[in-house]
mmCIF file of C-alpha atoms in Angstrom:
data_model
loop_
_atom_site.group_PDB
_atom_site.id
_atom_site.type_symbol
_atom_site.label_atom_id
_atom_site.label_comp_id
_atom_site.label_asym_id
_atom_site.label_seq_id
_atom_site.Cartn_x
_atom_site.Cartn_y
_atom_site.Cartn_z
ATOM 1 C CA UNK A 1 -27.039 -16.517 -21.967
ATOM 2 C CA UNK A 2 -25.514 -15.053 -19.011
ATOM 3 C CA UNK A 3 -26.536 -11.179 -17.690
ATOM 4 C CA UNK A 4 -22.834 -9.328 -17.321
ATOM 5 C CA UNK A 5 -22.901 -6.441 -15.315
ATOM 6 C CA UNK A 6 -22.931 -2.875 -16.441
ATOM 7 C CA UNK A 7 -20.390 -0.158 -15.339
ATOM 8 C CA UNK A 8 -21.637 1.587 -12.517
ATOM 9 C CA UNK A 9 -19.706 4.443 -13.268
ATOM 10 C CA UNK A 10 -17.466 6.053 -15.967
ATOM 11 C CA UNK A 11 -14.659 8.985 -15.748
ATOM 12 C CA UNK A 12 -13.645 10.362 -18.573
ATOM 13 C CA UNK A 13 -9.880 10.995 -19.133
ATOM 14 C CA UNK A 14 -7.538 12.866 -21.748
ATOM 15 C CA UNK A 15 -8.593 10.318 -24.485
ATOM 16 C CA UNK A 16 -9.519 7.310 -22.414
ATOM 17 C CA UNK A 17 -12.105 6.816 -19.855
ATOM 18 C CA UNK A 18 -12.690 4.723 -16.235
ATOM 19 C CA UNK A 19 -15.285 2.175 -16.248
ATOM 20 C CA UNK A 20 -16.046 0.787 -12.854
ATOM 21 C CA UNK A 21 -17.809 -2.204 -11.709
ATOM 22 C CA UNK A 22 -19.064 -3.027 -8.610
ATOM 23 C CA UNK A 23 -19.428 -6.507 -9.010
ATOM 24 C CA UNK A 24 -16.065 -6.924 -9.464
ATOM 25 C CA UNK A 25 -14.682 -4.164 -8.120
ATOM 26 C CA UNK A 26 -12.309 -3.117 -11.042
ATOM 27 C CA UNK A 27 -11.077 -0.361 -12.961
ATOM 28 C CA UNK A 28 -11.136 -1.088 -16.738
ATOM 29 C CA UNK A 29 -9.620 1.102 -19.090
ATOM 30 C CA UNK A 30 -11.700 1.828 -22.108
ATOM 31 C CA UNK A 31 -10.772 3.660 -25.431
ATOM 32 C CA UNK A 32 -12.568 3.842 -28.651
ATOM 33 C CA UNK A 33 -15.315 2.331 -30.020
ATOM 34 C CA UNK A 34 -14.926 0.463 -26.407
ATOM 35 C CA UNK A 35 -15.264 3.385 -24.762
ATOM 36 C CA UNK A 36 -17.986 4.810 -26.535
ATOM 37 C CA UNK A 37 -19.944 0.876 -25.660
ATOM 38 C CA UNK A 38 -19.274 1.175 -22.176
ATOM 39 C CA UNK A 39 -20.634 5.183 -22.034
ATOM 40 C CA UNK A 40 -24.056 3.985 -23.472
ATOM 41 C CA UNK A 41 -24.271 1.272 -21.790
ATOM 42 C CA UNK A 42 -25.013 3.434 -18.695
ATOM 43 C CA UNK A 43 -28.426 4.385 -20.972
ATOM 44 C CA UNK A 44 -31.373 2.283 -19.322
ATOM 45 C CA UNK A 45 -32.740 1.543 -22.731
ATOM 46 C CA UNK A 46 -29.364 0.170 -24.474
ATOM 47 C CA UNK A 47 -30.061 -2.867 -26.052
ATOM 48 C CA UNK A 48 -27.537 -5.848 -27.043
ATOM 49 C CA UNK A 49 -25.259 -5.311 -23.828
ATOM 50 C CA UNK A 50 -24.819 -9.061 -23.328
ATOM 51 C CA UNK A 51 -24.492 -10.025 -26.459
ATOM 52 C CA UNK A 52 -21.727 -7.417 -27.250
ATOM 53 C CA UNK A 53 -19.973 -8.422 -23.607
ATOM 54 C CA UNK A 54 -20.200 -12.217 -25.164
ATOM 55 C CA UNK A 55 -18.288 -11.489 -28.155
ATOM 56 C CA UNK A 56 -15.614 -9.310 -26.292
ATOM 57 C CA UNK A 57 -15.494 -12.100 -23.847
ATOM 58 C CA UNK A 58 -14.509 -14.634 -27.052
ATOM 59 C CA UNK A 59 -12.365 -12.058 -28.646
ATOM 60 C CA UNK A 60 -10.436 -10.279 -25.381
ATOM 61 C CA UNK A 61 -10.940 -12.905 -22.475
ATOM 62 C CA UNK A 62 -8.410 -11.785 -20.005
ATOM 63 C CA UNK A 63 -8.940 -8.090 -20.704
ATOM 64 C CA UNK A 64 -12.684 -8.190 -20.230
ATOM 65 C CA UNK A 65 -14.406 -11.116 -18.286
ATOM 66 C CA UNK A 66 -12.809 -9.874 -14.793
ATOM 67 C CA UNK A 67 -14.733 -6.874 -14.868
ATOM 68 C CA UNK A 68 -17.778 -7.409 -15.639
ATOM 69 C CA UNK A 69 -18.114 -10.865 -14.473
ATOM 70 C CA UNK A 70 -18.262 -11.798 -10.414
ATOM 71 C CA UNK A 71 -14.919 -12.575 -8.241
ATOM 72 C CA UNK A 72 -14.873 -13.937 -4.325
ATOM 73 C CA UNK A 73 -14.477 -10.649 -2.418
ATOM 74 C CA UNK A 74 -11.156 -10.333 -0.845
ATOM 75 C CA UNK A 75 -9.594 -10.645 2.636
ATOM 76 C CA UNK A 76 -11.644 -8.210 5.049
ATOM 77 C CA UNK A 77 -11.884 -8.380 8.800
ATOM 78 C CA UNK A 78 -14.655 -10.212 10.532
ATOM 79 C CA UNK A 79 -15.847 -10.694 13.467
ATOM 80 C CA UNK A 80 -15.557 -14.110 15.342
ATOM 81 C CA UNK A 81 -16.684 -14.558 18.982
ATOM 82 C CA UNK A 82 -15.553 -18.385 19.102
ATOM 83 C CA UNK A 83 -11.814 -17.680 18.829
ATOM 84 C CA UNK A 84 -12.026 -14.770 21.358
ATOM 85 C CA UNK A 85 -10.445 -17.037 24.034
ATOM 86 C CA UNK A 86 -7.389 -17.185 21.975
ATOM 87 C CA UNK A 87 -6.295 -14.155 23.672
ATOM 88 C CA UNK A 88 -5.682 -15.743 26.610
ATOM 89 C CA UNK A 89 -3.627 -17.933 25.963
ATOM 90 C CA UNK A 90 -1.016 -15.724 23.702
ATOM 91 C CA UNK A 91 1.141 -14.559 26.409
ATOM 92 C CA UNK A 92 4.595 -14.542 27.889
ATOM 93 C CA UNK A 93 8.316 -14.552 25.763
ATOM 94 C CA UNK A 94 6.276 -13.860 22.668
ATOM 95 C CA UNK A 95 4.106 -10.933 23.746
ATOM 96 C CA UNK A 96 5.911 -7.328 22.745
ATOM 97 C CA UNK A 97 4.961 -4.083 23.786
ATOM 98 C CA UNK A 98 5.706 -0.975 20.714
ATOM 99 C CA UNK A 99 4.840 2.521 21.287
ATOM 100 C CA UNK A 100 3.337 4.649 18.815
ATOM 101 C CA UNK A 101 3.078 8.173 19.487
ATOM 102 C CA UNK A 102 1.060 8.466 22.763
ATOM 103 C CA UNK A 103 -0.891 4.485 21.913
ATOM 104 C CA UNK A 104 0.593 1.409 23.457
ATOM 105 C CA UNK A 105 -0.135 -1.873 21.527
ATOM 106 C CA UNK A 106 1.034 -5.154 23.172
ATOM 107 C CA UNK A 107 1.123 -7.375 20.049
ATOM 108 C CA UNK A 108 1.180 -11.793 21.276
ATOM 109 C CA UNK A 109 2.529 -14.147 18.633
ATOM 110 C CA UNK A 110 1.981 -17.660 18.968
ATOM 111 C CA UNK A 111 5.363 -18.818 17.663
ATOM 112 C CA UNK A 112 8.784 -17.297 16.922
ATOM 113 C CA UNK A 113 8.110 -17.700 13.058
ATOM 114 C CA UNK A 114 4.681 -15.193 12.950
ATOM 115 C CA UNK A 115 6.747 -12.438 15.052
ATOM 116 C CA UNK A 116 9.818 -12.761 12.991
ATOM 117 C CA UNK A 117 7.441 -12.416 9.991
ATOM 118 C CA UNK A 118 5.100 -9.643 10.942
ATOM 119 C CA UNK A 119 7.586 -7.708 14.140
ATOM 120 C CA UNK A 120 10.187 -6.942 11.668
ATOM 121 C CA UNK A 121 9.659 -3.513 10.613
ATOM 122 C CA UNK A 122 8.518 -2.689 14.009
ATOM 123 C CA UNK A 123 11.742 -3.383 15.960
ATOM 124 C CA UNK A 124 12.794 0.163 16.587
ATOM 125 C CA UNK A 125 9.247 0.575 18.461
ATOM 126 C CA UNK A 126 9.539 -2.197 21.120
ATOM 127 C CA UNK A 127 9.471 -0.554 24.926
ATOM 128 C CA UNK A 128 10.083 -2.707 27.868
ATOM 129 C CA UNK A 129 6.654 -2.080 29.687
ATOM 130 C CA UNK A 130 5.522 -4.817 31.299
ATOM 131 C CA UNK A 131 3.285 -2.715 33.641
ATOM 132 C CA UNK A 132 1.046 -0.823 30.616
ATOM 133 C CA UNK A 133 -2.278 -0.397 32.304
ATOM 134 C CA UNK A 134 -3.790 1.311 28.842
ATOM 135 C CA UNK A 135 -3.129 -0.459 25.791
ATOM 136 C CA UNK A 136 -4.646 -2.394 22.659
ATOM 137 C CA UNK A 137 -4.059 -5.683 21.929
ATOM 138 C CA UNK A 138 -3.447 -7.426 18.951
ATOM 139 C CA UNK A 139 -2.874 -11.910 18.884
ATOM 140 C CA UNK A 140 -1.473 -13.853 15.969
ATOM 141 C CA UNK A 141 -1.804 -17.873 15.780
ATOM 142 C CA UNK A 142 -2.211 -20.178 13.387
ATOM 143 C CA UNK A 143 -5.696 -22.345 12.628
ATOM 144 C CA UNK A 144 -6.038 -24.874 9.705
ATOM 145 C CA UNK A 145 -4.207 -23.223 6.876
ATOM 146 C CA UNK A 146 -4.320 -19.504 8.181
ATOM 147 C CA UNK A 147 -2.560 -17.229 10.075
ATOM 148 C CA UNK A 148 -5.366 -15.136 11.681
ATOM 149 C CA UNK A 149 -4.841 -11.377 13.748
ATOM 150 C CA UNK A 150 -7.007 -10.668 16.662
ATOM 151 C CA UNK A 151 -7.782 -7.618 18.413
ATOM 152 C CA UNK A 152 -9.162 -6.410 21.855
ATOM 153 C CA UNK A 153 -12.341 -6.054 20.554
ATOM 154 C CA UNK A 154 -12.018 -9.499 18.674
ATOM 155 C CA UNK A 155 -11.776 -8.281 15.687
ATOM 156 C CA UNK A 156 -10.138 -10.683 13.320
ATOM 157 C CA UNK A 157 -8.318 -10.307 10.213
ATOM 158 C CA UNK A 158 -6.850 -13.655 8.588
ATOM 159 C CA UNK A 159 -5.245 -15.112 5.209
ATOM 160 C CA UNK A 160 -3.757 -18.528 3.897
ATOM 161 C CA UNK A 161 0.049 -18.952 5.424
ATOM 162 C CA UNK A 162 0.873 -18.795 1.802
ATOM 163 C CA UNK A 163 -0.339 -14.976 1.352
ATOM 164 C CA UNK A 164 0.367 -13.845 4.413
ATOM 165 C CA UNK A 165 1.268 -10.906 2.982
ATOM 166 C CA UNK A 166 -2.075 -9.959 2.850
ATOM 167 C CA UNK A 167 -2.477 -10.133 6.850
ATOM 168 C CA UNK A 168 1.061 -7.768 7.194
ATOM 169 C CA UNK A 169 -0.950 -5.237 5.064
ATOM 170 C CA UNK A 170 -3.869 -5.588 7.595
ATOM 171 C CA UNK A 171 -1.196 -5.498 10.606
ATOM 172 C CA UNK A 172 -0.246 -2.522 9.272
ATOM 173 C CA UNK A 173 -3.090 -0.509 8.660
ATOM 174 C CA UNK A 174 -3.901 -1.283 12.543
ATOM 175 C CA UNK A 175 -0.671 0.032 13.275
ATOM 176 C CA UNK A 176 -0.769 3.336 11.273
ATOM 177 C CA UNK A 177 -4.766 4.090 12.965
ATOM 178 C CA UNK A 178 -2.862 3.509 16.263
ATOM 179 C CA UNK A 179 -0.302 5.849 15.114
ATOM 180 C CA UNK A 180 -2.602 8.451 14.831
ATOM 181 C CA UNK A 181 -5.062 7.793 17.182
ATOM 182 C CA UNK A 182 -8.077 7.105 14.677
ATOM 183 C CA UNK A 183 -10.508 4.800 16.485
ATOM 184 C CA UNK A 184 -11.539 3.731 13.037
ATOM 185 C CA UNK A 185 -10.642 5.486 9.238
ATOM 186 C CA UNK A 186 -12.814 4.151 6.148
ATOM 187 C CA UNK A 187 -9.617 4.534 3.792
ATOM 188 C CA UNK A 188 -10.320 5.277 0.735
ATOM 189 C CA UNK A 189 -7.501 3.274 -1.232
ATOM 190 C CA UNK A 190 -3.891 1.649 -0.071
ATOM 191 C CA UNK A 191 -0.385 2.167 -2.122
ATOM 192 C CA UNK A 192 2.363 -0.355 -2.686
ATOM 193 C CA UNK A 193 4.602 2.332 -2.390
ATOM 194 C CA UNK A 194 7.023 4.476 -0.207
ATOM 195 C CA UNK A 195 6.452 8.234 0.424
ATOM 196 C CA UNK A 196 8.660 11.358 0.873
ATOM 197 C CA UNK A 197 8.386 15.206 1.405
ATOM 198 C CA UNK A 198 10.030 18.267 0.901
ATOM 199 C CA UNK A 199 9.047 21.560 0.796
ATOM 200 C CA UNK A 200 5.478 21.131 1.236
ATOM 201 C CA UNK A 201 5.266 18.744 -1.561
ATOM 202 C CA UNK A 202 4.642 15.003 -1.128
ATOM 203 C CA UNK A 203 5.668 12.226 -3.583
ATOM 204 C CA UNK A 204 4.421 8.495 -4.246
ATOM 205 C CA UNK A 205 7.553 6.311 -5.283
ATOM 206 C CA UNK A 206 6.549 3.379 -6.936
ATOM 207 C CA UNK A 207 8.062 0.793 -9.352
ATOM 208 C CA UNK A 208 7.727 -2.850 -9.887
ATOM 209 C CA UNK A 209 9.652 -5.184 -6.700
ATOM 210 C CA UNK A 210 13.572 -4.782 -7.298
ATOM 211 C CA UNK A 211 13.142 -1.564 -9.306
ATOM 212 C CA UNK A 212 14.772 0.701 -6.212
ATOM 213 C CA UNK A 213 11.914 2.067 -4.573
ATOM 214 C CA UNK A 214 13.110 1.531 -0.716
ATOM 215 C CA UNK A 215 16.563 2.631 -1.871
ATOM 216 C CA UNK A 216 15.443 5.720 -3.458
ATOM 217 C CA UNK A 217 13.619 6.659 -0.582
ATOM 218 C CA UNK A 218 16.392 6.003 1.752
ATOM 219 C CA UNK A 219 19.375 7.950 -0.758
ATOM 220 C CA UNK A 220 16.367 11.124 -0.895
ATOM 221 C CA UNK A 221 16.192 10.722 2.864
ATOM 222 C CA UNK A 222 19.398 12.037 3.546
ATOM 223 C CA UNK A 223 19.078 13.710 1.240
ATOM 224 C CA UNK A 224 16.936 16.625 3.159
ATOM 225 C CA UNK A 225 13.544 14.644 1.994
ATOM 226 C CA UNK A 226 11.438 13.543 5.212
ATOM 227 C CA UNK A 227 10.373 10.426 5.640
ATOM 228 C CA UNK A 228 6.479 9.767 5.493
ATOM 229 C CA UNK A 229 6.219 5.905 5.016
ATOM 230 C CA UNK A 230 7.428 2.626 2.996
ATOM 231 C CA UNK A 231 5.422 -0.363 1.789
ATOM 232 C CA UNK A 232 2.291 0.778 2.890
ATOM 233 C CA UNK A 233 0.169 4.182 2.356
ATOM 234 C CA UNK A 234 -2.982 4.877 2.670
ATOM 235 C CA UNK A 235 -5.095 7.622 2.130
ATOM 236 C CA UNK A 236 -8.323 9.026 2.997
ATOM 237 C CA UNK A 237 -11.595 10.610 1.186
ATOM 238 C CA UNK A 238 -10.364 13.839 1.257
ATOM 239 C CA UNK A 239 -7.301 12.645 -0.425
ATOM 240 C CA UNK A 240 -4.568 12.970 2.479
ATOM 241 C CA UNK A 241 -1.612 9.891 2.767
ATOM 242 C CA UNK A 242 -0.733 9.013 6.726
ATOM 243 C CA UNK A 243 2.864 8.760 7.635
ATOM 244 C CA UNK A 244 3.828 4.544 8.414
ATOM 245 C CA UNK A 245 5.591 4.643 11.584
ATOM 246 C CA UNK A 246 7.202 1.266 9.799
ATOM 247 C CA UNK A 247 11.126 0.784 9.326
ATOM 248 C CA UNK A 248 12.300 1.430 5.769
ATOM 249 C CA UNK A 249 12.807 -1.999 4.953
ATOM 250 C CA UNK A 250 17.009 -1.734 2.735
ATOM 251 C CA UNK A 251 18.252 -4.810 0.955
ATOM 252 C CA UNK A 252 21.639 -5.930 0.453
ATOM 253 C CA UNK A 253 22.700 -4.801 -2.373
ATOM 254 C CA UNK A 254 22.014 -1.282 -1.347
ATOM 255 C CA UNK A 255 24.017 -1.215 1.733
ATOM 256 C CA UNK A 256 26.959 0.478 0.830
ATOM 257 C CA UNK A 257 25.088 3.271 -1.110
ATOM 258 C CA UNK A 258 22.664 4.010 2.011
ATOM 259 C CA UNK A 259 25.676 4.028 4.624
ATOM 260 C CA UNK A 260 27.108 7.066 2.955
ATOM 261 C CA UNK A 261 24.003 8.714 3.529
ATOM 262 C CA UNK A 262 22.815 7.745 6.827
ATOM 263 C CA UNK A 263 26.084 7.447 9.081
ATOM 264 C CA UNK A 264 23.952 5.392 11.938
ATOM 265 C CA UNK A 265 23.131 2.721 9.721
ATOM 266 C CA UNK A 266 26.314 0.540 9.710
ATOM 267 C CA UNK A 267 25.510 0.235 13.501
ATOM 268 C CA UNK A 268 21.904 -1.337 12.406
ATOM 269 C CA UNK A 269 21.833 -5.022 12.775
ATOM 270 C CA UNK A 270 20.817 -7.515 9.966
ATOM 271 C CA UNK A 271 17.331 -8.532 10.582
ATOM 272 C CA UNK A 272 15.997 -12.230 10.974
ATOM 273 C CA UNK A 273 13.766 -11.665 8.045
ATOM 274 C CA UNK A 274 14.940 -12.077 4.580
ATOM 275 C CA UNK A 275 12.779 -11.305 0.982
ATOM 276 C CA UNK A 276 13.675 -14.659 -0.782
ATOM 277 C CA UNK A 277 17.204 -14.802 0.092
ATOM 278 C CA UNK A 278 18.003 -11.258 0.150
ATOM 279 C CA UNK A 279 19.224 -10.111 3.253
ATOM 280 C CA UNK A 280 17.402 -7.098 4.623
ATOM 281 C CA UNK A 281 18.079 -4.242 7.499
ATOM 282 C CA UNK A 282 15.467 -2.266 8.658
ATOM 283 C CA UNK A 283 16.241 1.520 8.571
ATOM 284 C CA UNK A 284 13.829 3.562 11.763
ATOM 285 C CA UNK A 285 13.673 6.801 9.710
ATOM 286 C CA UNK A 286 10.994 8.040 11.845
ATOM 287 C CA UNK A 287 12.693 7.743 14.831
ATOM 288 C CA UNK A 288 16.249 9.267 13.506
ATOM 289 C CA UNK A 289 14.135 12.020 12.016
ATOM 290 C CA UNK A 290 12.015 12.516 14.582
ATOM 291 C CA UNK A 291 9.015 12.380 13.219
ATOM 292 C CA UNK A 292 5.031 13.294 14.604
ATOM 293 C CA UNK A 293 1.963 11.630 12.864
ATOM 294 C CA UNK A 294 0.782 14.054 10.211
ATOM 295 C CA UNK A 295 -1.169 13.883 6.676
ATOM 296 C CA UNK A 296 -0.210 14.982 3.240
ATOM 297 C CA UNK A 297 -1.403 15.719 -0.076
ATOM 298 C CA UNK A 298 0.519 13.938 -3.109
ATOM 299 C CA UNK A 299 1.972 15.958 -5.093
ATOM 300 C CA UNK A 300 2.961 14.074 -7.779
ATOM 301 C CA UNK A 301 3.739 9.656 -8.757
ATOM 302 C CA UNK A 302 7.163 8.615 -9.452
ATOM 303 C CA UNK A 303 7.998 5.272 -11.101
ATOM 304 C CA UNK A 304 11.392 4.723 -10.191
ATOM 305 C CA UNK A 305 14.029 1.743 -12.513
ATOM 306 C CA UNK A 306 17.069 1.665 -11.305
ATOM 307 C CA UNK A 307 19.503 0.308 -14.505
ATOM 308 C CA UNK A 308 23.371 0.246 -14.110
ATOM 309 C CA UNK A 309 25.299 2.722 -16.593
ATOM 310 C CA UNK A 310 22.105 4.642 -17.654
ATOM 311 C CA UNK A 311 21.502 8.213 -18.480
ATOM 312 C CA UNK A 312 19.225 9.267 -15.851
ATOM 313 C CA UNK A 313 15.916 10.792 -17.247
ATOM 314 C CA UNK A 314 12.777 11.968 -15.752
ATOM 315 C CA UNK A 315 9.872 11.551 -17.983
ATOM 316 C CA UNK A 316 6.246 12.323 -17.628
ATOM 317 C CA UNK A 317 3.979 10.224 -18.182
ATOM 318 C CA UNK A 318 0.131 10.224 -20.042
ATOM 319 C CA UNK A 319 -2.984 9.977 -17.663
ATOM 320 C CA UNK A 320 -3.544 6.744 -19.353
ATOM 321 C CA UNK A 321 0.175 5.607 -18.571
ATOM 322 C CA UNK A 322 -0.315 6.557 -14.866
ATOM 323 C CA UNK A 323 -3.858 4.747 -14.767
ATOM 324 C CA UNK A 324 -2.340 1.898 -16.615
ATOM 325 C CA UNK A 325 0.591 1.783 -13.470
ATOM 326 C CA UNK A 326 -1.063 2.423 -11.002
ATOM 327 C CA UNK A 327 -4.598 0.380 -10.654
ATOM 328 C CA UNK A 328 -3.581 -3.274 -10.409
ATOM 329 C CA UNK A 329 -1.133 -2.947 -7.349
ATOM 330 C CA UNK A 330 -3.586 -0.218 -5.651
ATOM 331 C CA UNK A 331 -6.638 -1.484 -3.260
ATOM 332 C CA UNK A 332 -9.701 0.984 -3.683
ATOM 333 C CA UNK A 333 -12.480 0.487 -1.147
ATOM 334 C CA UNK A 334 -15.409 -0.773 -2.679
ATOM 335 C CA UNK A 335 -17.754 0.764 -0.494
ATOM 336 C CA UNK A 336 -19.931 3.967 -0.890
ATOM 337 C CA UNK A 337 -18.969 6.486 -3.490
ATOM 338 C CA UNK A 338 -14.873 5.584 -2.915
ATOM 339 C CA UNK A 339 -14.059 4.178 -6.405
ATOM 340 C CA UNK A 340 -16.066 7.163 -8.055
ATOM 341 C CA UNK A 341 -13.867 9.218 -6.224
ATOM 342 C CA UNK A 342 -10.766 7.766 -6.148
ATOM 343 C CA UNK A 343 -10.725 7.749 -10.098
ATOM 344 C CA UNK A 344 -11.657 11.490 -10.011
ATOM 345 C CA UNK A 345 -8.357 12.106 -8.057
ATOM 346 C CA UNK A 346 -6.343 9.318 -10.267
ATOM 347 C CA UNK A 347 -7.240 11.189 -13.188
ATOM 348 C CA UNK A 348 -6.157 14.567 -12.411
ATOM 349 C CA UNK A 349 -2.712 13.117 -10.633
ATOM 350 C CA UNK A 350 0.574 13.477 -12.235
ATOM 351 C CA UNK A 351 3.110 10.842 -12.728
ATOM 352 C CA UNK A 352 6.567 10.340 -13.984
ATOM 353 C CA UNK A 353 9.070 7.547 -15.228
ATOM 354 C CA UNK A 354 12.161 8.006 -13.339
ATOM 355 C CA UNK A 355 15.315 6.007 -14.651
ATOM 356 C CA UNK A 356 19.049 6.109 -13.286
ATOM 357 C CA UNK A 357 21.932 4.546 -12.323
ATOM 358 C CA UNK A 358 23.797 7.152 -10.178
ATOM 359 C CA UNK A 359 22.130 8.912 -7.494
ATOM 360 C CA UNK A 360 24.321 11.987 -7.366
ATOM 361 C CA UNK A 361 23.103 13.179 -10.877
ATOM 362 C CA UNK A 362 19.680 12.871 -9.474
ATOM 363 C CA UNK A 363 20.040 15.629 -6.857
ATOM 364 C CA UNK A 364 19.847 18.694 -9.163
ATOM 365 C CA UNK A 365 16.933 17.355 -10.621
ATOM 366 C CA UNK A 366 15.173 16.959 -7.452
ATOM 367 C CA UNK A 367 16.450 19.948 -5.964
ATOM 368 C CA UNK A 368 14.346 21.913 -8.899
ATOM 369 C CA UNK A 369 11.013 19.601 -8.151
ATOM 370 C CA UNK A 370 8.530 18.338 -10.162
#
């Protein structure tokens, strides 16, 4: 019989608990008898654990096995010194300098396609400074089916070519650290989300792909909200999230409505990048708002769902629903006590489901706040 791992800890919520398994770096939401079982399993004298798990895997394989079993670790930066020589080769016309507040970065690309993939959200930060003497260096190249990113210190992150979005997140992570002048930060977690702020309240905007996260963010920022970030939001162990200097991505079907709230939007060129077959523009809100790097506390999570011809509705979510929605799309640092910190934060966080078809109908709700 296989030996299955027990949860490292269990954090109790309202009529449910979050069980965390370090062997798979996963959380499991448990209720009822399952919650009682896993709580009892923390007792070192608890018997028959493996037998019960075997039965659970048979009855609910999709729910249990990936949590109590083992899986391959995700992509992490590694130091590979024999690839350092690539740095000297990636120079010339595919090298670009960008400014991140008081930090400068030279980014070298092995091909035009790599430059289009990674640089599109940061084109507003490009500067003409070939004489830079104090700057960071990042290089991108392809190697045996992988895309690799190498830093000046020869730290390397890589991803399979068809999973380049994972390396995009690592690139954004690195630029956020440069932007905030952080040498290195052991982040608590990262969210696939947008974020805005007004009246000292910061809202994380979440939703499925195509639900309208970026569009709603653009409209809110055109109505008095401060832009915090798009696509990737990082949170530290003190539950602060950090400004992301990347521009806000706006899909073609939203260009007309966004241009009504941002006069300069019509002057922005269409990006060479697309999402699928959808054309994109990148709205550099940090540049427009003249932001300086700041960190913020999240006041509430908002899941947005744009639908035509529906009544505007803002519905509070239960803690169970918040955990169910957020955990699958969130990376949590498996090191140290970070998973337990994250679990306590998440269970206490407020969340809402927002459905709307007309932004003007939202403004009275937004003005009142959450």
